[in-house]
PDB file of C-alpha atoms and ligand atoms in Angstrom:
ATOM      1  CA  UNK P  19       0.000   0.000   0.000  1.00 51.00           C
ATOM      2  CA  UNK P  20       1.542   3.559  -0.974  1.00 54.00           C
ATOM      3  CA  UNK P  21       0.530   6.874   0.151  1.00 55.00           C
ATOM      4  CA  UNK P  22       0.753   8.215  -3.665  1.00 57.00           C
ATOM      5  CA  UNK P  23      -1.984  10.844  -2.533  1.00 67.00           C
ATOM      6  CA  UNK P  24       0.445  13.284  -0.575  1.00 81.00           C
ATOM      7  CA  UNK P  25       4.203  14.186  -1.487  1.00 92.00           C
ATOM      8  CA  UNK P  26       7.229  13.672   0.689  1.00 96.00           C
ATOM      9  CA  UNK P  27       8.521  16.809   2.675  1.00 97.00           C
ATOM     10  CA  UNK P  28      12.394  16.504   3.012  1.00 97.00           C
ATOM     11  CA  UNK P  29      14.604  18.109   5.901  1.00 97.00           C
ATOM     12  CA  UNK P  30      17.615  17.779   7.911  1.00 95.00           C
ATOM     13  CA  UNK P  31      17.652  17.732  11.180  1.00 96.00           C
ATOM     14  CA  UNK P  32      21.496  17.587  12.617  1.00 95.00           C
ATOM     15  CA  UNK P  33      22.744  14.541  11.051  1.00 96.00           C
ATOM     16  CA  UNK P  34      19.553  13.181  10.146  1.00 98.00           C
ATOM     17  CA  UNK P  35      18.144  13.698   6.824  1.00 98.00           C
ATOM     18  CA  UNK P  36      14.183  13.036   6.720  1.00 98.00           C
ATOM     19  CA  UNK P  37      11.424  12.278   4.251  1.00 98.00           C
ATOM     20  CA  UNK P  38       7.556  11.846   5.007  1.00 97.00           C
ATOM     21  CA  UNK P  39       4.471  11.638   4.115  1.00 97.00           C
ATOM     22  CA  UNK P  40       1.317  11.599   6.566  1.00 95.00           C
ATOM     23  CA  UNK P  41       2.087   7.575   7.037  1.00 95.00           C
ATOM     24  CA  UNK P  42       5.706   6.719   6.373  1.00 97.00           C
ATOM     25  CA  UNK P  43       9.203   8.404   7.493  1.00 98.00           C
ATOM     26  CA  UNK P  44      12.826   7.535   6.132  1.00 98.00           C
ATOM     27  CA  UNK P  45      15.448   8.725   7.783  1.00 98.00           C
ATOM     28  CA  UNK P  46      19.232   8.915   6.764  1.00 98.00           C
ATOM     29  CA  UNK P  47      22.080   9.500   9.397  1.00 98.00           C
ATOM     30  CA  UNK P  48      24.265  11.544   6.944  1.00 97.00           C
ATOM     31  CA  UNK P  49      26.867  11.072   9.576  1.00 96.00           C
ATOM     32  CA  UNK P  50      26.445   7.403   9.491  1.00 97.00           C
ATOM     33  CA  UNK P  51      26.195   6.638   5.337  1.00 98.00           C
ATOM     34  CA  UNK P  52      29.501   6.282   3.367  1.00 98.00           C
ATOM     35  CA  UNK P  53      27.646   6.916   0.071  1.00 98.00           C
ATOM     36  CA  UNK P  54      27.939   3.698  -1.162  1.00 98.00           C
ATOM     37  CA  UNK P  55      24.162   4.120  -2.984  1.00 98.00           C
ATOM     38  CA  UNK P  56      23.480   0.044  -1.852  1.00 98.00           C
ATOM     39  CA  UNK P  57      19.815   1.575  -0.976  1.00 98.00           C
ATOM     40  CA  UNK P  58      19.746   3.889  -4.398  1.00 98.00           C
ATOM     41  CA  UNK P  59      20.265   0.975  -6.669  1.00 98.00           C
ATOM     42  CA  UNK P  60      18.204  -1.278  -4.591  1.00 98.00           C
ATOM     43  CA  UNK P  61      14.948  -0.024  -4.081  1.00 98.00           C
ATOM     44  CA  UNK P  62      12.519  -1.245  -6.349  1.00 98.00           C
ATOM     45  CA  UNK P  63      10.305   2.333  -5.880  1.00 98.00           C
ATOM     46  CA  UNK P  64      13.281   4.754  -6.394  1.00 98.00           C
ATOM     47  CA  UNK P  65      12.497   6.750  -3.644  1.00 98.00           C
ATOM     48  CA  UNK P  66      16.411   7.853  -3.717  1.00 98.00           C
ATOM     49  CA  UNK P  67      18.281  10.326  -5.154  1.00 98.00           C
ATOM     50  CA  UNK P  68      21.563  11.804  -4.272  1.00 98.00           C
ATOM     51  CA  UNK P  69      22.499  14.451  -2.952  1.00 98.00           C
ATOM     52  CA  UNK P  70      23.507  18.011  -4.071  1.00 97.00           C
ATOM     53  CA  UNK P  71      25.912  18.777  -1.698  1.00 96.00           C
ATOM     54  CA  UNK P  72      28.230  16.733   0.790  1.00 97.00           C
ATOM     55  CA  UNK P  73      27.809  15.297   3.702  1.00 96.00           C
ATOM     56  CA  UNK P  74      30.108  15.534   6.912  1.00 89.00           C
ATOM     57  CA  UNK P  75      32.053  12.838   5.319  1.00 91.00           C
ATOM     58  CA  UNK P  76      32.293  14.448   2.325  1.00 95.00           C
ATOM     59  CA  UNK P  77      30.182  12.251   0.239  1.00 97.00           C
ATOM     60  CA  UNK P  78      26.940  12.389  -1.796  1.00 98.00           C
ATOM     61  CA  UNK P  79      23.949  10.479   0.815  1.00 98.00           C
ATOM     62  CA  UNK P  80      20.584   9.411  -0.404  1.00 98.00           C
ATOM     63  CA  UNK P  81      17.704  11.927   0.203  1.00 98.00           C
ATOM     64  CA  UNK P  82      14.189  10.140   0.360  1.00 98.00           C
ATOM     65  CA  UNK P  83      12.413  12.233  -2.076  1.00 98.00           C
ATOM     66  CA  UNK P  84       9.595  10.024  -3.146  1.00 97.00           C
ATOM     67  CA  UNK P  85       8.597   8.285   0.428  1.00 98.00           C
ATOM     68  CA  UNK P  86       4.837   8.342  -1.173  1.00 97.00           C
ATOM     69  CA  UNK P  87       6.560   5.186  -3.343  1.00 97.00           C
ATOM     70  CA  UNK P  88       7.723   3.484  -0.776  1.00 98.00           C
ATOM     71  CA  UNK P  89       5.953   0.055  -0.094  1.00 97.00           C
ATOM     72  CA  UNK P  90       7.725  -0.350   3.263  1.00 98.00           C
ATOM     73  CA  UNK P  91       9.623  -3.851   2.204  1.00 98.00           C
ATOM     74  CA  UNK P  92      12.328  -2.137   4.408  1.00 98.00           C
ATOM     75  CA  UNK P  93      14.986  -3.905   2.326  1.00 98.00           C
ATOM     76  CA  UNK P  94      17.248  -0.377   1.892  1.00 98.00           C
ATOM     77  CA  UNK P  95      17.144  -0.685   5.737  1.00 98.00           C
ATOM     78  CA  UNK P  96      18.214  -4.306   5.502  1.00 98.00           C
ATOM     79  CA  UNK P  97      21.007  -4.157   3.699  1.00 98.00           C
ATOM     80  CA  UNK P  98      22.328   0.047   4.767  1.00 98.00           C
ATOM     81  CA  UNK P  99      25.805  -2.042   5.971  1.00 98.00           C
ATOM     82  CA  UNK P 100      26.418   1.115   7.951  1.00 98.00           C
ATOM     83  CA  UNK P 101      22.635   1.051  10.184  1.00 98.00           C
ATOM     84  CA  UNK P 102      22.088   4.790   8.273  1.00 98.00           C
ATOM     85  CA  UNK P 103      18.540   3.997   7.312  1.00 98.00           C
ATOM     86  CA  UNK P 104      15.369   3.879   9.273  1.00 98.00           C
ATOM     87  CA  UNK P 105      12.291   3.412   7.691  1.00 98.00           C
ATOM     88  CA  UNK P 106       9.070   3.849  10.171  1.00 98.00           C
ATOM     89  CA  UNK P 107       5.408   3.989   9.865  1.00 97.00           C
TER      90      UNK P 107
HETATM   91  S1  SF4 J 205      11.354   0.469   2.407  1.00 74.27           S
HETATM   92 FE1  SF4 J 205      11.551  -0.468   0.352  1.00 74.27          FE
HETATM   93  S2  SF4 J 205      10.347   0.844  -1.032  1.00 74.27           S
HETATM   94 FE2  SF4 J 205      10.695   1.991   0.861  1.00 74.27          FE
HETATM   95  S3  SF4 J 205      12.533   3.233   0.460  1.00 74.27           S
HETATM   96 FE3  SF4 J 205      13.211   1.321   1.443  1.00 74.27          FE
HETATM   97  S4  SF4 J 205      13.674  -0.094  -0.242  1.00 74.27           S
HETATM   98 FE4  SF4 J 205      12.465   1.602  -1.087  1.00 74.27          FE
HETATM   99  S1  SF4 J 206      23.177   1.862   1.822  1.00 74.27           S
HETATM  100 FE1  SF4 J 206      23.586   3.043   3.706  1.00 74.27          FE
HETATM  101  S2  SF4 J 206      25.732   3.667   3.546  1.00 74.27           S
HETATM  102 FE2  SF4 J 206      25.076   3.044   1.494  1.00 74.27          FE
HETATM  103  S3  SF4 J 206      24.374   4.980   0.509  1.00 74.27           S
HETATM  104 FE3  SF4 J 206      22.584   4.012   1.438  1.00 74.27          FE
HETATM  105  S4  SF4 J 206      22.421   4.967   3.486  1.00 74.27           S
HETATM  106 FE4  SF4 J 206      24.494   5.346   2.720  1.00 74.27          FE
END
């Protein structure tokens, strides 16, 4: 089930970029992610894009910009090897 009624809002918050909708939030520790785009190339909504600018690390991170895609399967959560993705509802 998607949410394709309402768009995502995207901020940062500290470390922590964040895109919802009225059901679903995705949240990125930009702090966390090494830009390795595991969770850009593995969504099957493409909810991701990158980033304009860098991150602490001084690498591109994901930015949820399409959360109203997301189907929750969680797997960019799964298989973040760095624990930089949480994806609530
Ligand atoms: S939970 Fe699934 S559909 Fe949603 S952003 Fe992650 S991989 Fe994509
Ligand atoms: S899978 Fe994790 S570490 Fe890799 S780009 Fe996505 S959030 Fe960053």
């Amino acid at each position: 089930m998607t949410d394709s009624e309402v768009q995502t809002e995207v901020k940062k918050e500290g470390y922590l970029v964040i895109g919802k909708t009225k059901t679903t939030e995705i949240s990125i520790d930009t702090f966390l992610c090494k830009g390795c785009g595991i969770c850009v190339e593995m969504c099957p909504r493409k909810v991701f894009e990158w980033s304009k600018e860098l991150s602490e690390k001084g690498v591109h991170y994901p930015v949820p910009v399409h959360v109203e895609k997301c189907v929750r399967c969680k797997l960019c959560e799964l298989l973040c090897p760095d624990f930089a993705i949480a994806v609530r509802w």
